Coordinates of C-alpha atoms in Angstrom, one line a residue:
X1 CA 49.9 46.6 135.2
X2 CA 53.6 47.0 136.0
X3 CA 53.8 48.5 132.7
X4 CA 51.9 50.9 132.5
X5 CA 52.2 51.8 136.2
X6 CA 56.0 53.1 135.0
X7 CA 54.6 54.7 132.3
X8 CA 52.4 56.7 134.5
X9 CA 55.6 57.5 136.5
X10 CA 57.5 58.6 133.9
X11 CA 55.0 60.6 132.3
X12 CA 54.4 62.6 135.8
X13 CA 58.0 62.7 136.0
X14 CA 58.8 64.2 133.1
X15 CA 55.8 67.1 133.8
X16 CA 57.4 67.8 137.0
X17 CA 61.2 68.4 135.5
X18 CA 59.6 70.2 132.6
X19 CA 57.5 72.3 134.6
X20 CA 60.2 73.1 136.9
X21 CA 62.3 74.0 134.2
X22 CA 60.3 76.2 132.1
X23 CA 59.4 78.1 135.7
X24 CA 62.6 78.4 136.7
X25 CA 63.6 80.2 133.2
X26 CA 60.9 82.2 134.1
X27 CA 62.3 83.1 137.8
X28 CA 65.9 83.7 136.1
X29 CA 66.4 87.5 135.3
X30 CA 67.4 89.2 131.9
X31 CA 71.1 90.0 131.8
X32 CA 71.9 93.6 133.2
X33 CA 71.7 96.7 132.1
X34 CA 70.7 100.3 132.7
X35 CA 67.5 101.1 134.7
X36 CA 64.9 101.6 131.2
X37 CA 62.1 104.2 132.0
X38 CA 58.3 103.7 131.2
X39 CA 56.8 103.4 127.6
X40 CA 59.9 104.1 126.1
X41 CA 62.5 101.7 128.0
X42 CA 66.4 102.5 127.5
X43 CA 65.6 104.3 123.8
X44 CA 66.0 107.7 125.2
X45 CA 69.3 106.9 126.9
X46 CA 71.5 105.8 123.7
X47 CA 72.7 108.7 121.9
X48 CA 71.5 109.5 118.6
X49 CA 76.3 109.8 117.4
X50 CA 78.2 106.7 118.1
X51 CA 75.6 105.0 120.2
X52 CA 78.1 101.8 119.9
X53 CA 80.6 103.8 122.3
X54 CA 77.6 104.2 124.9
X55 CA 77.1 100.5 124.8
X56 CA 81.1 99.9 125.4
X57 CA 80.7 102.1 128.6
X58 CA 77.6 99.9 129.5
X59 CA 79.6 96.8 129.2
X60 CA 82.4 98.0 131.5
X61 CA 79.6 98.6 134.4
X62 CA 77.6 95.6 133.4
X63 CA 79.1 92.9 132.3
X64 CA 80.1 91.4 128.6
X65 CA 76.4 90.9 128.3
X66 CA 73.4 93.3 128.8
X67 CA 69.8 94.0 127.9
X68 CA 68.2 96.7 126.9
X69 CA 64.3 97.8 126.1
X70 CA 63.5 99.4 123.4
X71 CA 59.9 100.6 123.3
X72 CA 58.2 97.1 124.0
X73 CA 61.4 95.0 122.6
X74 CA 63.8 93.2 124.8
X75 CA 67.2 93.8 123.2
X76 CA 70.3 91.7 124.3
X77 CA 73.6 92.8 123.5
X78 CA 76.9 90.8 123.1
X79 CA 80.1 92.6 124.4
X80 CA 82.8 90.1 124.2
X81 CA 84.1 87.2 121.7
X82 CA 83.8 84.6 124.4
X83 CA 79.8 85.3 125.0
X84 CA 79.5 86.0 121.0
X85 CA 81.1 82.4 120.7
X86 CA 79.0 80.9 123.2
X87 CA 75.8 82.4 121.7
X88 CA 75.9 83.0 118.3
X89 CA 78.1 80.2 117.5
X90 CA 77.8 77.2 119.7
X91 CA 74.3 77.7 119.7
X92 CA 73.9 78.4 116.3
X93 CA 71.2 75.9 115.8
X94 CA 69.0 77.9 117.8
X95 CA 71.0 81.3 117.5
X96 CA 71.0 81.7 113.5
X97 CA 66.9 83.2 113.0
X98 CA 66.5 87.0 112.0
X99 CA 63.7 89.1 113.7
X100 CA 60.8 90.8 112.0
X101 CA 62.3 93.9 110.5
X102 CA 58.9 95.3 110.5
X103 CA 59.5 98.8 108.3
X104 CA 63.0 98.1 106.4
X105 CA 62.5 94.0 105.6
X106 CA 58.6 93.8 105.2
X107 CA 57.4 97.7 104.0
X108 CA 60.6 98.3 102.2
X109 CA 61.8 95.2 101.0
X110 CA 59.2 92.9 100.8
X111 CA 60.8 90.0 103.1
X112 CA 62.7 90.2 99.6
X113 CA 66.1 90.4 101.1
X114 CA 67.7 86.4 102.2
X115 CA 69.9 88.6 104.6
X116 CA 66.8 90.0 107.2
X117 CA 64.7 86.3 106.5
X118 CA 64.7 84.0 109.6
X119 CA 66.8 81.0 109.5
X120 CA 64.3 78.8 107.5
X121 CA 63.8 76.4 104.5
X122 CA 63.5 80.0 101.9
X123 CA 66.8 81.2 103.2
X124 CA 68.8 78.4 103.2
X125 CA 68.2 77.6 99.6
X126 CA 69.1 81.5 98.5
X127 CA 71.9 80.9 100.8
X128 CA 73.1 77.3 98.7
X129 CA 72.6 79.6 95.7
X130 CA 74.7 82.6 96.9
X131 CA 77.7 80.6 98.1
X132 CA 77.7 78.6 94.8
X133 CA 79.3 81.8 93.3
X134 CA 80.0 84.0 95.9
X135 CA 83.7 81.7 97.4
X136 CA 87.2 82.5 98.0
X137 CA 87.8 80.1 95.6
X138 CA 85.7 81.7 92.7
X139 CA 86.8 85.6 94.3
X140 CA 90.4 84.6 92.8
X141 CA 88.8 84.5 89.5
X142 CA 87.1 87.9 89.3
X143 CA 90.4 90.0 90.3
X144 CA 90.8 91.1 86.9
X145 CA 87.9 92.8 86.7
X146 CA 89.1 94.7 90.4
X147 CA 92.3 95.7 88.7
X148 CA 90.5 97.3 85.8
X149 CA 88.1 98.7 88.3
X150 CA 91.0 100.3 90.2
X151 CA 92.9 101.7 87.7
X152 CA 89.7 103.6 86.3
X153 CA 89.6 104.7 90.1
X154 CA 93.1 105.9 90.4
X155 CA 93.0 108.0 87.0
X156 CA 89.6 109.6 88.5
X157 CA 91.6 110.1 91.7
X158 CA 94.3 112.7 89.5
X159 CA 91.7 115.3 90.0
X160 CA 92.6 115.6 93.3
X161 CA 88.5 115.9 94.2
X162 CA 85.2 113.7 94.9
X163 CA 87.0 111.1 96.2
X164 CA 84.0 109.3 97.5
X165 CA 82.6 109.8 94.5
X166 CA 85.9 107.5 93.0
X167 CA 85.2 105.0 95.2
X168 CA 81.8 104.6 94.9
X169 CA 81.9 104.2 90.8
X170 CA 85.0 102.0 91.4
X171 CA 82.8 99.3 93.3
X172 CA 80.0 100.0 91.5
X173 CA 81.4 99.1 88.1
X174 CA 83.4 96.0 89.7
X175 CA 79.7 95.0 91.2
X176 CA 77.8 95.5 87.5
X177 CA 80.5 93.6 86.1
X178 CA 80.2 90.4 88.1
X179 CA 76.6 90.9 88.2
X180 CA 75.8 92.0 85.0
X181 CA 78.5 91.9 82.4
X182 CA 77.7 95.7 82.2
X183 CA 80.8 98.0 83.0
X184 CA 79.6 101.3 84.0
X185 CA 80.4 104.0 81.8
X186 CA 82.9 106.4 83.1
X187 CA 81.4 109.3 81.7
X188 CA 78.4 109.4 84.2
X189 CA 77.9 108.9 87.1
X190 CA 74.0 108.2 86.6
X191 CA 73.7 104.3 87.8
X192 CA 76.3 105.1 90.9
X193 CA 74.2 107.8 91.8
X194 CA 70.7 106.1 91.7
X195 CA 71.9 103.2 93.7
X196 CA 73.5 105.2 96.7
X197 CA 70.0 107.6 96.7
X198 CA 68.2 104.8 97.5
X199 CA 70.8 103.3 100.1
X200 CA 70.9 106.7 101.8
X201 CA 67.2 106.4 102.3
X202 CA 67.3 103.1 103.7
X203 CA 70.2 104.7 105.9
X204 CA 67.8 106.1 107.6
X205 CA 65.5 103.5 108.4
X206 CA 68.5 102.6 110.8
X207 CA 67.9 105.4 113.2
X208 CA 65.6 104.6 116.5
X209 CA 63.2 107.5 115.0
X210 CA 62.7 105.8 112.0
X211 CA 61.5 102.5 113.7
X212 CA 58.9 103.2 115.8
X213 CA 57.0 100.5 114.5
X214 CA 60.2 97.5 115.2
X215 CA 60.4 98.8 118.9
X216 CA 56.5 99.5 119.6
X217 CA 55.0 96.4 117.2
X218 CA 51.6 96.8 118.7
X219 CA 51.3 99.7 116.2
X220 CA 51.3 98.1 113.4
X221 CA 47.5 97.4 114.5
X222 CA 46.7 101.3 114.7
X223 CA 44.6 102.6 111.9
X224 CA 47.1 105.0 110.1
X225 CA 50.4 104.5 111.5
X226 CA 51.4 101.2 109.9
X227 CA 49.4 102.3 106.5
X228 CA 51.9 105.5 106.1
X229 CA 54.8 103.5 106.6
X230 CA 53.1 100.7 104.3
X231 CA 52.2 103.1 101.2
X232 CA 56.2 104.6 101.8
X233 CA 57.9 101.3 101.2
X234 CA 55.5 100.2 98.4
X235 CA 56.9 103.5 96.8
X236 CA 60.3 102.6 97.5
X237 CA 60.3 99.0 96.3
X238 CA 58.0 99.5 93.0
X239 CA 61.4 102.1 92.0
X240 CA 63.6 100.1 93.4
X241 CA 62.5 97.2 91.4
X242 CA 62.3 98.8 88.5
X243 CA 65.6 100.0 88.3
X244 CA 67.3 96.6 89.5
X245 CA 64.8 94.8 87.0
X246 CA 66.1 96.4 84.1
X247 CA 69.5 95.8 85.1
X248 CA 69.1 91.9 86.3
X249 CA 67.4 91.6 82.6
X250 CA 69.8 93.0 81.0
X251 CA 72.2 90.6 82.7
X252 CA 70.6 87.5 82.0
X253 CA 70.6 88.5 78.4
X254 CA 74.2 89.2 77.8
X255 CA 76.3 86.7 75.7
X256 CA 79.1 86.9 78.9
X257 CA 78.7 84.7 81.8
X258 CA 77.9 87.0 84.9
X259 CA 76.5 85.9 88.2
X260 CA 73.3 87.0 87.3
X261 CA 72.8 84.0 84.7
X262 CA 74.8 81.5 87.2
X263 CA 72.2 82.1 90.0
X264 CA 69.0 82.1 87.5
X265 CA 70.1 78.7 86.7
X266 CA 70.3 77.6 89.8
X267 CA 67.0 78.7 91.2
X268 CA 64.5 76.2 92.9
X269 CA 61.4 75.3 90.2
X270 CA 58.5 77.8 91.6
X271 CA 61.3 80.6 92.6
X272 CA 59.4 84.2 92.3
X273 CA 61.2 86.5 90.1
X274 CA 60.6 89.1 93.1
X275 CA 62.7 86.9 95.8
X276 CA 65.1 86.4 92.7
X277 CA 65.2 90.1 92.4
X278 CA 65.6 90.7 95.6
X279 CA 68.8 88.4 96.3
X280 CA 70.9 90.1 93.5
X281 CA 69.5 93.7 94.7
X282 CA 70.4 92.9 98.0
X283 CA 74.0 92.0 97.1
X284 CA 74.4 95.3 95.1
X285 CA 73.2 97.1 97.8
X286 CA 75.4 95.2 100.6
X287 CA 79.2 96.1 98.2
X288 CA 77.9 99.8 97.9
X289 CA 76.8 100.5 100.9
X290 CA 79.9 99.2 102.4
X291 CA 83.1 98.9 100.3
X292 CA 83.1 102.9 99.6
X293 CA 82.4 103.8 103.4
X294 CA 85.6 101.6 104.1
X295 CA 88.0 103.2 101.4
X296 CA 86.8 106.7 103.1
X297 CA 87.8 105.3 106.2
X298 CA 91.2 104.3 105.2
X299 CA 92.2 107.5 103.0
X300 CA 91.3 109.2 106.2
X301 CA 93.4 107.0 108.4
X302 CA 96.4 107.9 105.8
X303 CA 95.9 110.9 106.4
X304 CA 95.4 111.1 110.2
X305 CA 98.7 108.5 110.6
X306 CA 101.4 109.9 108.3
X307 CA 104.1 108.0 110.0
X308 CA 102.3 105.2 109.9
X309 CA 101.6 105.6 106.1
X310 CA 105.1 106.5 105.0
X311 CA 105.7 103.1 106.7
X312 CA 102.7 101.5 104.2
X313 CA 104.5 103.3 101.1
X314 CA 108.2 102.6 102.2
X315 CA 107.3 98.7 102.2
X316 CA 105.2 99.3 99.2
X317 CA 107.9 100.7 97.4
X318 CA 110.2 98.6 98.2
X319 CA 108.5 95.3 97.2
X320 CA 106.7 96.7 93.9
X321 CA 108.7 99.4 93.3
X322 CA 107.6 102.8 91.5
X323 CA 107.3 101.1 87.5
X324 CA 104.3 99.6 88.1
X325 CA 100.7 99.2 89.9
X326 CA 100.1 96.5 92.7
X327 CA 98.8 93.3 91.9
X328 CA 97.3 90.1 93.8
X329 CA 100.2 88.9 93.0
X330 CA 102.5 91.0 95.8
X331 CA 99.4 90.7 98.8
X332 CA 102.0 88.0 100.7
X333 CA 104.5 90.5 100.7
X334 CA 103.3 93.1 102.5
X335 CA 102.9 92.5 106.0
X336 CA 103.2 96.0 107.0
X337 CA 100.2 97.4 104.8
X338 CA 98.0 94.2 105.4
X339 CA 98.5 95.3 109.0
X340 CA 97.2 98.7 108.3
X341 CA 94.3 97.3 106.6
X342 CA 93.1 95.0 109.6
X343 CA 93.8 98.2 112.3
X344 CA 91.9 100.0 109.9
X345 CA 89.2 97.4 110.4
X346 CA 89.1 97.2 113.8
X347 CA 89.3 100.9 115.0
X348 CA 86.8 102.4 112.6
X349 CA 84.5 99.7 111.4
X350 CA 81.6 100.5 109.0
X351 CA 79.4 97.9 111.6
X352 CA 79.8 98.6 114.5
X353 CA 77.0 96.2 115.0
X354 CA 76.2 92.9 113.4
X355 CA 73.1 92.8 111.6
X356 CA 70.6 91.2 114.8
X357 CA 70.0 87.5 115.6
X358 CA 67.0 86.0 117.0
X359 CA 66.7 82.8 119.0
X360 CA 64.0 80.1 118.4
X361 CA 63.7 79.5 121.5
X362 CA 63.9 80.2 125.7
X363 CA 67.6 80.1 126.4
X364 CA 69.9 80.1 129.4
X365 CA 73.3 81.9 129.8
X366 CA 75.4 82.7 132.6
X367 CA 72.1 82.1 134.5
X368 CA 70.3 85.0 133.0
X369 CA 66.9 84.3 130.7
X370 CA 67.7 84.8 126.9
X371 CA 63.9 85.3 125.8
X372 CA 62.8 83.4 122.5
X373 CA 61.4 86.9 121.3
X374 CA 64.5 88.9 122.5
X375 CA 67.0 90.5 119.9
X376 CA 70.1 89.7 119.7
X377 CA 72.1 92.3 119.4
X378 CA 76.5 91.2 118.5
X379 CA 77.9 94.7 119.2
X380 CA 81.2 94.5 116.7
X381 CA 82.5 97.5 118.2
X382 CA 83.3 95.9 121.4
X383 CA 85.0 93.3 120.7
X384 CA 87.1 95.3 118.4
X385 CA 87.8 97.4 121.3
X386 CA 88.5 94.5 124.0
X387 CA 91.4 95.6 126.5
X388 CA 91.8 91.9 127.0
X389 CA 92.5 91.3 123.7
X390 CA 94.0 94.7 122.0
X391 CA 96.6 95.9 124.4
X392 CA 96.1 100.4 124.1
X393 CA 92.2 99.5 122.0
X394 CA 92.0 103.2 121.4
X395 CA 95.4 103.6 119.7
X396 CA 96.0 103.3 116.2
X397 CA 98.9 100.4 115.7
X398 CA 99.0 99.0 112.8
X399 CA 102.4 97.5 114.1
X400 CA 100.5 95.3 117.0
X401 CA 99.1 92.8 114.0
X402 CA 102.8 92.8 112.9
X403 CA 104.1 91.8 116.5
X404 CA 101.1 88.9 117.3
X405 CA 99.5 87.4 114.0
X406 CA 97.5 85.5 115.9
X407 CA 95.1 88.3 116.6
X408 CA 91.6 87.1 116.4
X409 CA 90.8 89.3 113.0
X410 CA 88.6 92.3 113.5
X411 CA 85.0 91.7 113.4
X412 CA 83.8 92.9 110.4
X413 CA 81.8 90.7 108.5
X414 CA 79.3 89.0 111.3
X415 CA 79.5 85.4 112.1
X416 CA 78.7 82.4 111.0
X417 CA 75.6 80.9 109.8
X418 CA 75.0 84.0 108.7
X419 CA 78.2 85.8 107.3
X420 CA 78.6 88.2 104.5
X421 CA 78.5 85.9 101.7
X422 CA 80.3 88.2 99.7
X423 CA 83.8 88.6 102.4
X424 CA 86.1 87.6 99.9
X425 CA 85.3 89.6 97.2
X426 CA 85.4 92.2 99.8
X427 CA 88.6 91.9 101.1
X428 CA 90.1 91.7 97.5
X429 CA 88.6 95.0 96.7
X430 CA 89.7 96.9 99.9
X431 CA 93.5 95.5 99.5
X432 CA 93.9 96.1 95.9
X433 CA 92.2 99.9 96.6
X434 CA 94.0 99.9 99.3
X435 CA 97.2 99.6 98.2
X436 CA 97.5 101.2 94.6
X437 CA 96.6 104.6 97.0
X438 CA 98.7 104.4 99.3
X439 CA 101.1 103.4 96.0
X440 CA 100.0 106.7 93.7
X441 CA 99.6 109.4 96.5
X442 CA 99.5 111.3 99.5
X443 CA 97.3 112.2 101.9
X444 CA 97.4 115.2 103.9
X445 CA 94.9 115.9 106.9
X446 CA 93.4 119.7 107.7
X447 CA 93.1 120.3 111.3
X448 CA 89.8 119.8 111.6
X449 CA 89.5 116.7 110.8
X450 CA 88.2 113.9 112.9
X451 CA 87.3 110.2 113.2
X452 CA 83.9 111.2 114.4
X453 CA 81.0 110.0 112.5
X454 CA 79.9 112.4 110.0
X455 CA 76.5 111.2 109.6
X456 CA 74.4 109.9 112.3
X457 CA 73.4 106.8 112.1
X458 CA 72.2 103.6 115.0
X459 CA 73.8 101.0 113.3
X460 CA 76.5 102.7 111.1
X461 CA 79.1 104.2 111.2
X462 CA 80.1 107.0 108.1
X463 CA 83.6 108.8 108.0
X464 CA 83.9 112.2 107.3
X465 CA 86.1 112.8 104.4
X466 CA 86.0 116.2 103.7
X467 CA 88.4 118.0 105.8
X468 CA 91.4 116.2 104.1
X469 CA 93.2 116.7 101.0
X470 CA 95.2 113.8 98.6
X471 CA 97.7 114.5 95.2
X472 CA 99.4 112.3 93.3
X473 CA 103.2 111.3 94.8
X474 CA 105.6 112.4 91.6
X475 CA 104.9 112.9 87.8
X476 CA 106.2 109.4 87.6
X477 CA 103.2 107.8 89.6
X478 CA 100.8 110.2 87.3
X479 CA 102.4 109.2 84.1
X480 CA 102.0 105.4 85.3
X481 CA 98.4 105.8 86.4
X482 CA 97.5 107.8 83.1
X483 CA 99.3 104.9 81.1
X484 CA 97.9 102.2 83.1
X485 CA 94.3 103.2 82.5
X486 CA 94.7 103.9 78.5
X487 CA 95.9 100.4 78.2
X488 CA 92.5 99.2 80.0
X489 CA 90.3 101.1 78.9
X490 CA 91.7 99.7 75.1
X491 CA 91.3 96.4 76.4
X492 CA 88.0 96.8 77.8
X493 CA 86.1 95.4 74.4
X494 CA 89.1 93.2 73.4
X495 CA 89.1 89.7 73.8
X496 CA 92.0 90.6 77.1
X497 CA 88.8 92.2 78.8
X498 CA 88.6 91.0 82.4
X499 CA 84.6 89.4 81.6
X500 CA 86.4 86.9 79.7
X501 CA 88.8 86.0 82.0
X502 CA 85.9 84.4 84.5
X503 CA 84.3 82.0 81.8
X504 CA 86.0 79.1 83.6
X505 CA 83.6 80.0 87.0
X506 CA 80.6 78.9 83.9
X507 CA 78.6 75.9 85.5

């Protein structure tokens, strides 16, 4: 009787601290934010350019953490590292999930995409498969292929024009290379061109306008509205498929060892060739939709900071000297232009937002409600441009990484759980591009130009690069560059070609 008298106790208990709990969740407020109107919520109140410098103004009258409605969706945004920490990372367990991307991830991409599926059993394994290649340690072994890559970049670059165009082709070839064993051929620009068409179209799927259906989901129930963006995305992924298709294929059956084959073999029995697809689409997509944007970014900085560049080529030249190209081999001693990358980074980031979390479930922070069907929204932007942290934020100082390496480095690349798998191979590309420019030429600014977006955006930020201008330094660097590429493009069939220097990575 005792027995189950304490049982009884425990049991009512337990209902009554439950039940207080889950109503006192209930009776905490959201986090703060500006007043949202009817129907529409705060949508109309975030500008269409830069809408990531709106939010920093929000944070300074709110608080490091705010929320927002969009349409029916509660949105919570992180301003600071110590509530990103707190949320995203100490809670990761409960902080890692995506939410439904209802027109880009399920009528575009099929829920194809590991990067915009919820934290589950399907994206975990994609993720074991990813990392398995995609490592600092196995990024050391595909440099060759970047040095090749660049040197066809900096003998495109001698034409003084298109220089988007040069970086573009130089990250896609490095990509089909890894990918693929399948260098792109320099004489068109035919494969670059078809991949960054379709990116620019998902571009768009970014902007507010584009998403009626992720802020109001109740649509997606209304005869007509959810059908048109439906039949759209079926468009886009049957061609987007069938370009990627005959590429993955063509990978798989190449006597080189790609990434393409490593992954295949790797794949969980019952895999579909779709979510297979998919995962080495989605990669492709991630290295050109980014890597280019932040070469733009950093011509334009060299040409917007002359002082600060000569400074970059002065240490350049003095540590490689004017007889040859950078290498991997001279990143340690360059403290100078390894500062320029990471201000580079910081100021003018191609994210300005992290791709958005989801929790699992009701959460508590600061004592506001974090709602299990909120979205979580790191703002990247912010935190680069912490007062707190970045003495001047606004100010272009390279030197500041110089004077404090212990910097927290700029967020760039999200956080973990779910970080860019492929940051290594990333940050190889941008410091060997990086460098060899700032090695072979000048750049010289109009005065028009700006660090404005060009292109507008929600979620991304794109440079404009036309109102600048870039020539080769001396006859010297041409004559290097023009030798430099001759050499590789000899080697490029030749048992010295960079494809066979990552046969050790087989297994």
């Amino acid at each position: 009787m005792v027995s189950i008298a304490v049982k009884t106790c425990v049991a009512a208990l337990l209902f009554v601290v439950g039940y207080n709990w889950i109503y006192s969740c209930r009776k905490r407020p959201l986090p703060p934010g500006p007043k949202p109107v009817p129907l529409v919520g705060n949508a109309l109140q975030i500008p269409k350019d830069a809408p990531w410098e709106k939010l920093h103004e929000w944070f300074t009258t709110y608080g490091p953490i705010i929320s927002l409605k969009l349409g029916s969706r509660t949105v919570i945004v992180l301003g600071n590292r110590d509530v990103v920490h707190d949320l995203i990372q100490r809670r990761s367990r409960i902080s890692s999930s995506r939410p439904r991307f209802i027109v880009f991830g399920e009528h575009y991409a099929k829920s194809r995409f590991p990067a915009l599926l919820p934290y589950d059993s399907k994206w975990q394994s994609f993720h074991r498969i990813q990392s398995s290649i995609l490592n600092p340690r196995n990024a050391k072994g595909y440099r060759p292929v970047h040095i090749a890559g660049c040197k066809q970049m900096l003998y495109r670059m001698l034409d003084g024009e298109h220089i988007v165009s040069h970086f573009s082709y130089f990250v896609s070839s490095a990509w089909s290379t890894m990918l693929y064993s399948t260098r792109a051929e320099p004489t068109t620009e035919t494969t670059s061109d078809r991949i960054h068409d379709m990116l620019a179209h998902l571009t768009e799927l970014f902007c507010i306008e584009h998403s009626l259906l992720d802020i109001f989901p109740v649509l997606e129930y209304t005869p007509g509205i959810s059908w048109i963006s439906k039949r759209k995305g079926e468009a886009f992924f049957k061609e987007m498929m069938t370009f990627f298709e005959a590429r993955i294929r063509k990978g798989l059956q190449s006597a080189s060892w790609n990434i393409s084959q490593a992954w295949h073999q790797r794949l969980p029995a019952g895999t579909q060739w779709e979510d297979f697809a998919g995962m080495i689409t989605e990669v492709e997509f991630a290295a050109n939709s980014t890597l280019p944007v932040t070469l733009s970014i950093i011509a334009m900085m060299f040409a917007l900071h002359p002082e600060e560049t000569k400074k970059v080529q002065a240490e350049i030249d003095e540590q490689i000297g004017t007889q040859r190209l950078p290498t991997f081999e001279d990143a340690g001693k360059l403290p100078y232009t390894d500062a320029f990358l990471r201000e580079c980074l910081r100021l003018q980031s191609n994210f300005p937002f992290a791709l958005p979390r989801a929790v699992t479930q009701e959460e508590e922070y600061m004592g506001y409600r974090i709602p299990r069907d909120a979205i979580i929204l790191p703002c990247q932007y912010a935190l680069n441009m912490d007062e707190t942290v970045f003495e001047s934020p606004k100010a272009f100082r390279p030197q500041r990484w110089v004077d404090n390496p212990n910097l927290p480095s700029p967020a760039t690349f999200g956080f973990p759980r779910r970080l860019c798998p492929g940051k290594s191979y990333a940050k190889d590309l941008m410091f060997i591009g990086m460098t060899s420019m700032a090695w072979g030429f000048n750049f010289e600014a109009d005065n028009n130009v700006s660090e404005r977006p060009s292109e507008s955006y929600s979620l991304l930020y794109i440079p404009s690069v036309k109102t600048f201008r870039f020539s080769c330094r001396t006859a010297a660097h041409r004559a290097i560059i023009e030798r430099e590429w001759q050499e590789s493009e000899t080697n490029v069939h030749s048992h010295h070609s960079p494809r066979s220097q990552v046969e050790s990575m087989r297994g």
